[in-house]
Amino acid sequence: MTPSTPNPRLAGGLAVVTGASRGIGRAIAATLAGAGARVVGCSVRGPEGGGSFLDDLDPDVRARCRFERCDVASPGEVAAFAERVMERDGVPEILVNNAGVVVRGPLEDLDDARWSHMMNVNVSGTFFMTRAFLRGMKLRNAGRIVNIASIAGRQGTPQLVAYCTAKHAVVGFTRALAEELRGTGIAVNAVCPGSVDTEMLQVGMPGGVPNMSPQDIANVVLFLAGDAPAALVGACVDVFG
């Protein structure tokens, strides 16, 4: 894990990162904490499955992180999680909607359950988590929301109809919400990674050749969450490596 340089803009601020137990989410959480933010990571895997969330981090960075279980596809769990976070830690300055799943295969083989799961995690999860924290951000007139979409949200890819549909929705959600919140002090942007070396790529897209690491994506999120100008809103940043 590449350490971050402390960033005065993030020091002491609160960041919530979904899907934080592994891959891109874990890299984002560690990078934001390394830059000085307090980080609450969550994942459906829960603390036991997210034990590696804290492994191999510098003790000072580890001290700024904690982990909770939350299924972003459940509006009830998200609401309860957000309430706990705000009671204990306050309203987050940064929200990173990273949790996601991928299903590969021809459309005719895609059953209702897998389609619904894809939409519930990738799309509804982003909506539920954003809604849960947005009112507090509005009251403070400040916030950075970063949604992890995909290059699949920019184009069509065979065998990935459900995933492309979900990520196109995340891109649309990002752009529409950015316009809705223009002038409020809350910046909404997205990152659209290409092929990243993660377990999700290995399981969901066997044979896929990664050309980036999770840290590459985390570095872009760090910029959007910290040093990016306030006028940068509605951007969907393609990251190809």
PDB file of C-alpha atoms in Angstrom:
ATOM      1  CA  MET A   1       0.000   0.000   0.000  1.00  0.00           C
ATOM      2  CA  THR A   2       1.540   3.277  -1.119  1.00  0.00           C
ATOM      3  CA  PRO A   3       1.466   5.852   1.701  1.00  0.00           C
ATOM      4  CA  SER A   4      -0.271   9.176   1.083  1.00  0.00           C
ATOM      5  CA  THR A   5       1.215  12.587   1.703  1.00  0.00           C
ATOM      6  CA  PRO A   6      -0.675  14.454   4.446  1.00  0.00           C
ATOM      7  CA  ASN A   7      -3.126  16.922   2.925  1.00  0.00           C
ATOM      8  CA  PRO A   8      -4.239  19.916   5.020  1.00  0.00           C
ATOM      9  CA  ARG A   9      -7.573  19.969   3.193  1.00  0.00           C
ATOM     10  CA  LEU A  10      -8.374  16.480   4.462  1.00  0.00           C
ATOM     11  CA  ALA A  11      -6.779  16.577   7.911  1.00  0.00           C
ATOM     12  CA  GLY A  12      -9.332  15.617  10.542  1.00  0.00           C
ATOM     13  CA  GLY A  13     -12.194  15.469   8.049  1.00  0.00           C
ATOM     14  CA  LEU A  14     -14.477  12.445   7.887  1.00  0.00           C
ATOM     15  CA  ALA A  15     -14.690  10.153   4.860  1.00  0.00           C
ATOM     16  CA  VAL A  16     -17.117   7.269   4.366  1.00  0.00           C
ATOM     17  CA  VAL A  17     -16.037   4.615   1.858  1.00  0.00           C
ATOM     18  CA  THR A  18     -18.304   1.751   0.788  1.00  0.00           C
ATOM     19  CA  GLY A  19     -16.998  -1.589  -0.401  1.00  0.00           C
ATOM     20  CA  ALA A  20     -13.904  -0.932   1.685  1.00  0.00           C
ATOM     21  CA  SER A  21     -12.866  -4.445   2.676  1.00  0.00           C
ATOM     22  CA  ARG A  22     -10.832  -5.152  -0.451  1.00  0.00           C
ATOM     23  CA  GLY A  23      -9.617  -3.968  -3.827  1.00  0.00           C
ATOM     24  CA  ILE A  24     -10.260  -0.401  -4.924  1.00  0.00           C
ATOM     25  CA  GLY A  25     -12.314   0.460  -1.842  1.00  0.00           C
ATOM     26  CA  ARG A  26      -9.612  -0.617   0.551  1.00  0.00           C
ATOM     27  CA  ALA A  27      -7.000   1.367  -1.387  1.00  0.00           C
ATOM     28  CA  ILE A  28      -9.235   4.452  -1.311  1.00  0.00           C
ATOM     29  CA  ALA A  29      -9.846   4.152   2.425  1.00  0.00           C
ATOM     30  CA  ALA A  30      -6.158   3.712   3.213  1.00  0.00           C
ATOM     31  CA  THR A  31      -5.158   6.566   0.904  1.00  0.00           C
ATOM     32  CA  LEU A  32      -7.636   9.025   2.403  1.00  0.00           C
ATOM     33  CA  ALA A  33      -6.569   8.034   5.912  1.00  0.00           C
ATOM     34  CA  GLY A  34      -2.944   8.434   4.923  1.00  0.00           C
ATOM     35  CA  ALA A  35      -3.755  11.961   3.758  1.00  0.00           C
ATOM     36  CA  GLY A  36      -5.121  12.776   7.214  1.00  0.00           C
ATOM     37  CA  ALA A  37      -8.829  11.990   6.975  1.00  0.00           C
ATOM     38  CA  ARG A  38     -10.760   9.960   9.505  1.00  0.00           C
ATOM     39  CA  VAL A  39     -12.237   7.033   7.588  1.00  0.00           C
ATOM     40  CA  VAL A  40     -15.244   4.824   8.201  1.00  0.00           C
ATOM     41  CA  GLY A  41     -15.189   1.930   5.773  1.00  0.00           C
ATOM     42  CA  CYS A  42     -18.073  -0.446   5.255  1.00  0.00           C
ATOM     43  CA  SER A  43     -18.753  -3.624   3.345  1.00  0.00           C
ATOM     44  CA  VAL A  44     -21.359  -6.366   3.237  1.00  0.00           C
ATOM     45  CA  ARG A  45     -18.562  -8.735   4.243  1.00  0.00           C
ATOM     46  CA  GLY A  46     -18.525  -7.207   7.707  1.00  0.00           C
ATOM     47  CA  PRO A  47     -15.630  -6.688  10.125  1.00  0.00           C
ATOM     48  CA  GLU A  48     -14.521 -10.306  10.079  1.00  0.00           C
ATOM     49  CA  GLY A  49     -14.403 -10.415   6.277  1.00  0.00           C
ATOM     50  CA  GLY A  50     -12.794  -6.987   6.308  1.00  0.00           C
ATOM     51  CA  GLY A  51     -10.023  -7.872   8.698  1.00  0.00           C
ATOM     52  CA  SER A  52      -7.452  -7.126   6.019  1.00  0.00           C
ATOM     53  CA  PHE A  53      -8.903  -3.598   5.878  1.00  0.00           C
ATOM     54  CA  LEU A  54      -6.432  -2.650   8.611  1.00  0.00           C
ATOM     55  CA  ASP A  55      -3.576  -5.058   7.930  1.00  0.00           C
ATOM     56  CA  ASP A  56      -0.213  -3.650   6.813  1.00  0.00           C
ATOM     57  CA  LEU A  57      -1.254  -0.032   7.355  1.00  0.00           C
ATOM     58  CA  ASP A  58       0.984   2.337   9.258  1.00  0.00           C
ATOM     59  CA  PRO A  59      -0.177   2.501  12.915  1.00  0.00           C
ATOM     60  CA  ASP A  60      -0.948   6.220  12.627  1.00  0.00           C
ATOM     61  CA  VAL A  61      -3.061   5.580   9.541  1.00  0.00           C
ATOM     62  CA  ARG A  62      -4.733   2.565  11.114  1.00  0.00           C
ATOM     63  CA  ALA A  63      -5.728   4.687  14.100  1.00  0.00           C
ATOM     64  CA  ARG A  64      -7.794   6.925  11.793  1.00  0.00           C
ATOM     65  CA  CYS A  65      -9.766   4.014  10.319  1.00  0.00           C
ATOM     66  CA  ARG A  66     -12.639   1.922  11.507  1.00  0.00           C
ATOM     67  CA  PHE A  67     -14.854  -0.604   9.794  1.00  0.00           C
ATOM     68  CA  GLU A  68     -18.549  -1.493   9.961  1.00  0.00           C
ATOM     69  CA  ARG A  69     -20.714  -4.023   8.216  1.00  0.00           C
ATOM     70  CA  CYS A  70     -23.366  -2.569   5.905  1.00  0.00           C
ATOM     71  CA  ASP A  71     -25.211  -3.979   2.916  1.00  0.00           C
ATOM     72  CA  VAL A  72     -25.590  -0.954   0.653  1.00  0.00           C
ATOM     73  CA  ALA A  73     -28.423  -2.708  -1.198  1.00  0.00           C
ATOM     74  CA  SER A  74     -30.580  -2.549   1.937  1.00  0.00           C
ATOM     75  CA  PRO A  75     -32.126   0.885   2.564  1.00  0.00           C
ATOM     76  CA  GLY A  76     -32.730  -0.036   6.192  1.00  0.00           C
ATOM     77  CA  GLU A  77     -29.125  -1.055   6.808  1.00  0.00           C
ATOM     78  CA  VAL A  78     -27.841   2.065   5.071  1.00  0.00           C
ATOM     79  CA  ALA A  79     -30.088   4.350   7.124  1.00  0.00           C
ATOM     80  CA  ALA A  80     -28.990   2.678  10.370  1.00  0.00           C
ATOM     81  CA  PHE A  81     -25.327   2.810   9.354  1.00  0.00           C
ATOM     82  CA  ALA A  82     -25.551   6.509   8.475  1.00  0.00           C
ATOM     83  CA  GLU A  83     -27.258   7.292  11.773  1.00  0.00           C
ATOM     84  CA  ARG A  84     -24.504   5.509  13.715  1.00  0.00           C
ATOM     85  CA  VAL A  85     -21.780   7.308  11.785  1.00  0.00           C
ATOM     86  CA  MET A  86     -23.301  10.750  12.271  1.00  0.00           C
ATOM     87  CA  GLU A  87     -23.949  10.168  15.972  1.00  0.00           C
ATOM     88  CA  ARG A  88     -20.407   8.939  16.618  1.00  0.00           C
ATOM     89  CA  ASP A  89     -18.301  10.803  14.070  1.00  0.00           C
ATOM     90  CA  GLY A  90     -20.403  13.605  12.593  1.00  0.00           C
ATOM     91  CA  VAL A  91     -21.472  14.339   9.023  1.00  0.00           C
ATOM     92  CA  PRO A  92     -18.857  13.194   6.506  1.00  0.00           C
ATOM     93  CA  GLU A  93     -17.042  15.734   4.383  1.00  0.00           C
ATOM     94  CA  ILE A  94     -16.381  12.980   1.842  1.00  0.00           C
ATOM     95  CA  LEU A  95     -18.536  10.099   0.606  1.00  0.00           C
ATOM     96  CA  VAL A  96     -17.077   7.537  -1.783  1.00  0.00           C
ATOM     97  CA  ASN A  97     -19.659   5.172  -3.279  1.00  0.00           C
ATOM     98  CA  ASN A  98     -17.422   2.312  -4.332  1.00  0.00           C
ATOM     99  CA  ALA A  99     -19.362  -0.878  -3.526  1.00  0.00           C
ATOM    100  CA  GLY A 100     -20.093  -2.867  -6.655  1.00  0.00           C
ATOM    101  CA  VAL A 101     -20.538  -6.305  -8.184  1.00  0.00           C
ATOM    102  CA  VAL A 102     -20.161  -7.680 -11.693  1.00  0.00           C
ATOM    103  CA  VAL A 103     -21.953 -10.479 -13.540  1.00  0.00           C
ATOM    104  CA  ARG A 104     -20.675 -11.747 -16.870  1.00  0.00           C
ATOM    105  CA  GLY A 105     -22.519 -13.804 -19.467  1.00  0.00           C
ATOM    106  CA  PRO A 106     -24.975 -13.622 -22.366  1.00  0.00           C
ATOM    107  CA  LEU A 107     -28.189 -11.747 -21.666  1.00  0.00           C
ATOM    108  CA  GLU A 108     -30.425 -14.775 -22.192  1.00  0.00           C
ATOM    109  CA  ASP A 109     -28.635 -16.596 -19.367  1.00  0.00           C
ATOM    110  CA  LEU A 110     -29.047 -13.726 -16.905  1.00  0.00           C
ATOM    111  CA  ASP A 111     -31.761 -14.589 -14.381  1.00  0.00           C
ATOM    112  CA  ASP A 112     -33.928 -12.113 -12.500  1.00  0.00           C
ATOM    113  CA  ALA A 113     -32.069 -12.538  -9.223  1.00  0.00           C
ATOM    114  CA  ARG A 114     -28.646 -11.713 -10.654  1.00  0.00           C
ATOM    115  CA  TRP A 115     -30.005  -8.739 -12.618  1.00  0.00           C
ATOM    116  CA  SER A 116     -31.692  -7.371  -9.506  1.00  0.00           C
ATOM    117  CA  HIS A 117     -28.588  -7.930  -7.385  1.00  0.00           C
ATOM    118  CA  MET A 118     -26.486  -6.022  -9.904  1.00  0.00           C
ATOM    119  CA  MET A 119     -28.859  -3.052  -9.904  1.00  0.00           C
ATOM    120  CA  ASN A 120     -29.434  -3.096  -6.157  1.00  0.00           C
ATOM    121  CA  VAL A 121     -25.740  -2.966  -5.259  1.00  0.00           C
ATOM    122  CA  ASN A 122     -24.336  -0.777  -8.030  1.00  0.00           C
ATOM    123  CA  VAL A 123     -27.206   1.664  -8.537  1.00  0.00           C
ATOM    124  CA  SER A 124     -29.584   1.585  -5.574  1.00  0.00           C
ATOM    125  CA  GLY A 125     -26.672   1.325  -3.137  1.00  0.00           C
ATOM    126  CA  THR A 126     -25.212   4.547  -4.499  1.00  0.00           C
ATOM    127  CA  PHE A 127     -28.605   6.237  -4.177  1.00  0.00           C
ATOM    128  CA  PHE A 128     -29.308   4.948  -0.650  1.00  0.00           C
ATOM    129  CA  MET A 129     -25.921   5.958   0.737  1.00  0.00           C
ATOM    130  CA  THR A 130     -25.947   9.390  -0.902  1.00  0.00           C
ATOM    131  CA  ARG A 131     -29.475  10.113   0.297  1.00  0.00           C
ATOM    132  CA  ALA A 132     -28.564   9.089   3.843  1.00  0.00           C
ATOM    133  CA  PHE A 133     -25.782  11.668   4.168  1.00  0.00           C
ATOM    134  CA  LEU A 134     -26.876  14.402   1.768  1.00  0.00           C
ATOM    135  CA  ARG A 135     -29.140  16.340   4.127  1.00  0.00           C
ATOM    136  CA  GLY A 136     -26.292  16.790   6.600  1.00  0.00           C
ATOM    137  CA  MET A 137     -23.937  17.915   3.847  1.00  0.00           C
ATOM    138  CA  LYS A 138     -26.523  20.451   2.680  1.00  0.00           C
ATOM    139  CA  LEU A 139     -26.896  21.890   6.171  1.00  0.00           C
ATOM    140  CA  ARG A 140     -23.147  22.455   6.221  1.00  0.00           C
ATOM    141  CA  ASN A 141     -23.010  23.705   2.601  1.00  0.00           C
ATOM    142  CA  ALA A 142     -20.011  21.503   1.905  1.00  0.00           C
ATOM    143  CA  GLY A 143     -19.128  18.014   0.769  1.00  0.00           C
ATOM    144  CA  ARG A 144     -17.396  15.873  -1.808  1.00  0.00           C
ATOM    145  CA  ILE A 145     -19.199  12.860  -3.264  1.00  0.00           C
ATOM    146  CA  VAL A 146     -17.195  10.541  -5.504  1.00  0.00           C
ATOM    147  CA  ASN A 147     -18.935   7.660  -7.265  1.00  0.00           C
ATOM    148  CA  ILE A 148     -16.903   4.784  -8.663  1.00  0.00           C
ATOM    149  CA  ALA A 149     -18.423   4.007 -12.045  1.00  0.00           C
ATOM    150  CA  SER A 150     -16.485   2.244 -14.820  1.00  0.00           C
ATOM    151  CA  ILE A 151     -15.403   2.654 -18.390  1.00  0.00           C
ATOM    152  CA  ALA A 152     -18.276   0.197 -18.894  1.00  0.00           C
ATOM    153  CA  GLY A 153     -20.506   3.132 -18.007  1.00  0.00           C
ATOM    154  CA  ARG A 154     -19.242   4.937 -21.117  1.00  0.00           C
ATOM    155  CA  GLN A 155     -19.559   2.171 -23.693  1.00  0.00           C
ATOM    156  CA  GLY A 156     -21.129  -1.196 -24.440  1.00  0.00           C
ATOM    157  CA  THR A 157     -19.303  -4.444 -23.755  1.00  0.00           C
ATOM    158  CA  PRO A 158     -20.476  -7.912 -24.854  1.00  0.00           C
ATOM    159  CA  GLN A 159     -21.293 -10.321 -22.029  1.00  0.00           C
ATOM    160  CA  LEU A 160     -21.556  -7.404 -19.586  1.00  0.00           C
ATOM    161  CA  VAL A 161     -25.013  -6.017 -20.372  1.00  0.00           C
ATOM    162  CA  ALA A 162     -26.145  -5.804 -16.747  1.00  0.00           C
ATOM    163  CA  TYR A 163     -22.863  -4.317 -15.547  1.00  0.00           C
ATOM    164  CA  CYS A 164     -22.782  -1.746 -18.360  1.00  0.00           C
ATOM    165  CA  THR A 165     -26.393  -0.812 -17.657  1.00  0.00           C
ATOM    166  CA  ALA A 166     -25.680  -0.327 -13.961  1.00  0.00           C
ATOM    167  CA  LYS A 167     -22.555   1.746 -14.517  1.00  0.00           C
ATOM    168  CA  HIS A 168     -24.261   3.907 -17.151  1.00  0.00           C
ATOM    169  CA  ALA A 169     -26.858   4.587 -14.457  1.00  0.00           C
ATOM    170  CA  VAL A 170     -24.137   5.612 -11.989  1.00  0.00           C
ATOM    171  CA  VAL A 171     -22.714   8.037 -14.553  1.00  0.00           C
ATOM    172  CA  GLY A 172     -26.173   9.519 -15.132  1.00  0.00           C
ATOM    173  CA  PHE A 173     -26.816   9.738 -11.396  1.00  0.00           C
ATOM    174  CA  THR A 174     -23.524  11.579 -10.940  1.00  0.00           C
ATOM    175  CA  ARG A 175     -24.182  14.139 -13.658  1.00  0.00           C
ATOM    176  CA  ALA A 176     -27.789  14.802 -12.657  1.00  0.00           C
ATOM    177  CA  LEU A 177     -27.027  15.139  -8.946  1.00  0.00           C
ATOM    178  CA  ALA A 178     -24.065  17.408  -9.682  1.00  0.00           C
ATOM    179  CA  GLU A 179     -26.410  19.778 -11.507  1.00  0.00           C
ATOM    180  CA  GLU A 180     -29.027  19.540  -8.768  1.00  0.00           C
ATOM    181  CA  LEU A 181     -26.427  20.491  -6.151  1.00  0.00           C
ATOM    182  CA  ARG A 182     -24.648  23.166  -8.163  1.00  0.00           C
ATOM    183  CA  GLY A 183     -24.052  26.190  -5.956  1.00  0.00           C
ATOM    184  CA  THR A 184     -24.574  24.306  -2.682  1.00  0.00           C
ATOM    185  CA  GLY A 185     -20.900  23.711  -1.939  1.00  0.00           C
ATOM    186  CA  ILE A 186     -21.281  19.987  -2.585  1.00  0.00           C
ATOM    187  CA  ALA A 187     -19.263  18.625  -5.507  1.00  0.00           C
ATOM    188  CA  VAL A 188     -20.335  15.352  -7.115  1.00  0.00           C
ATOM    189  CA  ASN A 189     -18.006  13.559  -9.518  1.00  0.00           C
ATOM    190  CA  ALA A 190     -17.265  10.038 -10.711  1.00  0.00           C
ATOM    191  CA  VAL A 191     -14.259   7.936 -11.590  1.00  0.00           C
ATOM    192  CA  CYS A 192     -14.524   5.523 -14.520  1.00  0.00           C
ATOM    193  CA  PRO A 193     -11.728   2.944 -14.205  1.00  0.00           C
ATOM    194  CA  GLY A 194     -10.613   0.652 -16.951  1.00  0.00           C
ATOM    195  CA  SER A 195      -9.212  -2.783 -16.128  1.00  0.00           C
ATOM    196  CA  VAL A 196      -7.967  -2.871 -12.523  1.00  0.00           C
ATOM    197  CA  ASP A 197      -6.177  -5.738 -10.802  1.00  0.00           C
ATOM    198  CA  THR A 198      -8.853  -6.763  -8.286  1.00  0.00           C
ATOM    199  CA  GLU A 199     -10.673  -9.905  -7.210  1.00  0.00           C
ATOM    200  CA  MET A 200     -13.817  -8.602  -8.920  1.00  0.00           C
ATOM    201  CA  LEU A 201     -11.990  -8.540 -12.263  1.00  0.00           C
ATOM    202  CA  GLN A 202     -10.651 -12.058 -11.752  1.00  0.00           C
ATOM    203  CA  VAL A 203     -14.029 -13.506 -10.769  1.00  0.00           C
ATOM    204  CA  GLY A 204     -16.372 -11.464 -12.950  1.00  0.00           C
ATOM    205  CA  MET A 205     -14.215 -11.122 -16.045  1.00  0.00           C
ATOM    206  CA  PRO A 206     -11.908 -14.147 -16.244  1.00  0.00           C
ATOM    207  CA  GLY A 207      -9.199 -13.588 -18.811  1.00  0.00           C
ATOM    208  CA  GLY A 208      -9.332  -9.831 -18.344  1.00  0.00           C
ATOM    209  CA  VAL A 209      -5.893  -8.250 -18.408  1.00  0.00           C
ATOM    210  CA  PRO A 210      -5.504  -5.533 -15.762  1.00  0.00           C
ATOM    211  CA  ASN A 211      -3.420  -2.489 -16.648  1.00  0.00           C
ATOM    212  CA  MET A 212      -3.839  -0.599 -13.361  1.00  0.00           C
ATOM    213  CA  SER A 213      -3.694  -1.195  -9.636  1.00  0.00           C
ATOM    214  CA  PRO A 214      -6.313  -0.161  -7.057  1.00  0.00           C
ATOM    215  CA  GLN A 215      -3.865   2.513  -5.923  1.00  0.00           C
ATOM    216  CA  ASP A 216      -4.082   4.194  -9.335  1.00  0.00           C
ATOM    217  CA  ILE A 217      -7.812   4.695  -8.792  1.00  0.00           C
ATOM    218  CA  ALA A 218      -7.351   5.750  -5.174  1.00  0.00           C
ATOM    219  CA  ASN A 219      -5.003   8.527  -6.270  1.00  0.00           C
ATOM    220  CA  VAL A 220      -7.688   9.992  -8.551  1.00  0.00           C
ATOM    221  CA  VAL A 221     -10.275   9.789  -5.773  1.00  0.00           C
ATOM    222  CA  LEU A 222      -7.841  11.554  -3.446  1.00  0.00           C
ATOM    223  CA  PHE A 223      -7.627  14.455  -5.902  1.00  0.00           C
ATOM    224  CA  LEU A 224     -11.402  14.719  -6.322  1.00  0.00           C
ATOM    225  CA  ALA A 225     -11.925  14.533  -2.564  1.00  0.00           C
ATOM    226  CA  GLY A 226      -9.265  17.085  -1.720  1.00  0.00           C
ATOM    227  CA  ASP A 227      -7.392  19.314  -4.133  1.00  0.00           C
ATOM    228  CA  ALA A 228      -9.901  19.410  -6.998  1.00  0.00           C
ATOM    229  CA  PRO A 229     -11.361  22.913  -7.468  1.00  0.00           C
ATOM    230  CA  ALA A 230     -14.872  23.442  -6.148  1.00  0.00           C
ATOM    231  CA  ALA A 231     -16.012  24.276  -9.679  1.00  0.00           C
ATOM    232  CA  LEU A 232     -15.211  20.736 -10.846  1.00  0.00           C
ATOM    233  CA  VAL A 233     -18.638  19.096 -10.690  1.00  0.00           C
ATOM    234  CA  GLY A 234     -20.312  16.424 -12.787  1.00  0.00           C
ATOM    235  CA  ALA A 235     -17.002  15.155 -14.135  1.00  0.00           C
ATOM    236  CA  CYS A 236     -16.659  11.477 -14.987  1.00  0.00           C
ATOM    237  CA  VAL A 237     -12.921  10.901 -15.056  1.00  0.00           C
ATOM    238  CA  ASP A 238     -11.766   8.061 -17.295  1.00  0.00           C
ATOM    239  CA  VAL A 239      -8.737   6.243 -15.865  1.00  0.00           C
ATOM    240  CA  PHE A 240      -7.051   3.833 -18.247  1.00  0.00           C
ATOM    241  CA  GLY A 241      -3.519   3.547 -16.862  1.00  0.00           C
TER     242      GLY A 241
END
